[in-house]
Amino acid sequence: RLAEKLMSTLENVENVYIDTKDDYRFSLTNADFIIVDRSAVMVEAAAVGVPVLYMMNSNFEEPITEAIAPLINSYEKGSTCADMIEFTEACMRGDDQNRYIREESFRECIPFFDGHCGERIKEDIVRGIVE
């Protein structure tokens, strides 16, 4: 019931867009900041270079794979509506205290996000043919 009230309220706010489609790429790439729960979007969110708030379950800490733990740990974390409000207000002020840590963690966890993956694949295939 409260979720329905929240959605109804937000639908009428001018600067809020609620994306319920399966293909979230447009929203992801155009967001000024991201509030996300436990999903693959947690990794994708870092690729767009905006502040991220990871909404956690306050009653249970889900294990995170070691490969992306530094990245997820670089995000702001919250579990309440007040946390979302505080994060949103900070973002609107331009505060991004974790930016450097998030960017470094992204480079550590996703080292080949440089636009040259296709070239590396081609070089690997050519190397294989030559060998």
mmCIF file with all atom_site columns, C-alpha atoms in Angstrom, residues 34-81:
data_model
loop_
_atom_site.group_PDB
_atom_site.id
_atom_site.type_symbol
_atom_site.label_atom_id
_atom_site.label_alt_id
_atom_site.label_comp_id
_atom_site.label_asym_id
_atom_site.label_entity_id
_atom_site.label_seq_id
_atom_site.pdbx_PDB_ins_code
_atom_site.Cartn_x
_atom_site.Cartn_y
_atom_site.Cartn_z
_atom_site.occupancy
_atom_site.B_iso_or_equiv
_atom_site.pdbx_formal_charge
_atom_site.auth_seq_id
_atom_site.auth_comp_id
_atom_site.auth_asym_id
_atom_site.auth_atom_id
_atom_site.pdbx_PDB_model_num
ATOM 1  C CA . ILE A 1 34 ? 21.369 6.185   -9.532  1.00 0.00 ? 34 ILE A CA 1
ATOM 2  C CA . ILE A 1 35 ? 19.599 4.474   -6.672  1.00 0.00 ? 35 ILE A CA 1
ATOM 3  C CA . VAL A 1 36 ? 19.773 0.731   -7.159  1.00 0.00 ? 36 VAL A CA 1
ATOM 4  C CA . ASP A 1 37 ? 19.009 -2.451  -5.288  1.00 0.00 ? 37 ASP A CA 1
ATOM 5  C CA . ARG A 1 38 ? 20.732 -5.806  -5.624  1.00 0.00 ? 38 ARG A CA 1
ATOM 6  C CA . SER A 1 39 ? 21.011 -6.506  -9.362  1.00 0.00 ? 39 SER A CA 1
ATOM 7  C CA . ALA A 1 40 ? 23.449 -6.569  -12.266 1.00 0.00 ? 40 ALA A CA 1
ATOM 8  C CA . VAL A 1 41 ? 22.716 -2.880  -12.704 1.00 0.00 ? 41 VAL A CA 1
ATOM 9  C CA . MET A 1 42 ? 24.978 -2.388  -9.694  1.00 0.00 ? 42 MET A CA 1
ATOM 10 C CA . VAL A 1 43 ? 27.988 -2.933  -11.967 1.00 0.00 ? 43 VAL A CA 1
ATOM 11 C CA . GLU A 1 44 ? 26.541 -1.172  -14.992 1.00 0.00 ? 44 GLU A CA 1
ATOM 12 C CA . ALA A 1 45 ? 25.771 1.907   -12.896 1.00 0.00 ? 45 ALA A CA 1
ATOM 13 C CA . ALA A 1 46 ? 29.474 2.538   -12.356 1.00 0.00 ? 46 ALA A CA 1
ATOM 14 C CA . ALA A 1 47 ? 30.066 2.655   -16.103 1.00 0.00 ? 47 ALA A CA 1
ATOM 15 C CA . VAL A 1 48 ? 28.087 5.874   -16.482 1.00 0.00 ? 48 VAL A CA 1
ATOM 16 C CA . GLY A 1 49 ? 30.163 7.770   -13.925 1.00 0.00 ? 49 GLY A CA 1
ATOM 17 C CA . VAL A 1 50 ? 27.435 9.154   -11.697 1.00 0.00 ? 50 VAL A CA 1
ATOM 18 C CA . PRO A 1 51 ? 26.897 8.824   -7.934  1.00 0.00 ? 51 PRO A CA 1
ATOM 19 C CA . VAL A 1 52 ? 25.300 5.532   -6.894  1.00 0.00 ? 52 VAL A CA 1
ATOM 20 C CA . LEU A 1 53 ? 23.294 4.653   -3.798  1.00 0.00 ? 53 LEU A CA 1
ATOM 21 C CA . TYR A 1 54 ? 23.077 0.927   -3.152  1.00 0.00 ? 54 TYR A CA 1
ATOM 22 C CA . MET A 1 55 ? 19.919 0.126   -1.198  1.00 0.00 ? 55 MET A CA 1
ATOM 23 C CA . MET A 1 56 ? 20.695 -2.760  1.097   1.00 0.00 ? 56 MET A CA 1
ATOM 24 C CA . ASN A 1 57 ? 18.503 -5.031  3.173   1.00 0.00 ? 57 ASN A CA 1
ATOM 25 C CA . SER A 1 58 ? 19.111 -3.868  6.736   1.00 0.00 ? 58 SER A CA 1
ATOM 26 C CA . ASN A 1 59 ? 18.166 -7.320  8.062   1.00 0.00 ? 59 ASN A CA 1
ATOM 27 C CA . PHE A 1 60 ? 20.492 -9.352  5.864   1.00 0.00 ? 60 PHE A CA 1
ATOM 28 C CA . GLU A 1 61 ? 23.818 -8.592  4.249   1.00 0.00 ? 61 GLU A CA 1
ATOM 29 C CA . GLU A 1 62 ? 23.997 -10.426 0.962   1.00 0.00 ? 62 GLU A CA 1
ATOM 30 C CA . PRO A 1 63 ? 27.415 -11.744 -0.001  1.00 0.00 ? 63 PRO A CA 1
ATOM 31 C CA . ILE A 1 64 ? 29.058 -9.984  -2.920  1.00 0.00 ? 64 ILE A CA 1
ATOM 32 C CA . THR A 1 65 ? 31.398 -11.723 -5.294  1.00 0.00 ? 65 THR A CA 1
ATOM 33 C CA . GLU A 1 66 ? 35.009 -10.796 -4.663  1.00 0.00 ? 66 GLU A CA 1
ATOM 34 C CA . ALA A 1 67 ? 35.492 -9.631  -8.256  1.00 0.00 ? 67 ALA A CA 1
ATOM 35 C CA . ILE A 1 68 ? 33.177 -6.635  -7.790  1.00 0.00 ? 68 ILE A CA 1
ATOM 36 C CA . ALA A 1 69 ? 33.300 -6.121  -4.011  1.00 0.00 ? 69 ALA A CA 1
ATOM 37 C CA . PRO A 1 70 ? 35.608 -3.071  -4.233  1.00 0.00 ? 70 PRO A CA 1
ATOM 38 C CA . LEU A 1 71 ? 33.228 -1.432  -6.686  1.00 0.00 ? 71 LEU A CA 1
ATOM 39 C CA . ILE A 1 72 ? 30.093 -2.116  -4.666  1.00 0.00 ? 72 ILE A CA 1
ATOM 40 C CA . ASN A 1 73 ? 31.871 -1.019  -1.491  1.00 0.00 ? 73 ASN A CA 1
ATOM 41 C CA . SER A 1 74 ? 32.673 2.313   -3.174  1.00 0.00 ? 74 SER A CA 1
ATOM 42 C CA . TYR A 1 75 ? 28.968 3.176   -3.432  1.00 0.00 ? 75 TYR A CA 1
ATOM 43 C CA . GLU A 1 76 ? 26.944 5.090   -0.908  1.00 0.00 ? 76 GLU A CA 1
ATOM 44 C CA . LYS A 1 77 ? 24.789 2.641   1.026   1.00 0.00 ? 77 LYS A CA 1
ATOM 45 C CA . GLY A 1 78 ? 21.322 2.990   2.445   1.00 0.00 ? 78 GLY A CA 1
ATOM 46 C CA . SER A 1 79 ? 18.342 1.044   3.669   1.00 0.00 ? 79 SER A CA 1
ATOM 47 C CA . THR A 1 80 ? 15.703 3.662   4.420   1.00 0.00 ? 80 THR A CA 1
ATOM 48 C CA . CYS A 1 81 ? 13.692 6.351   2.714   1.00 0.00 ? 81 CYS A CA 1
#
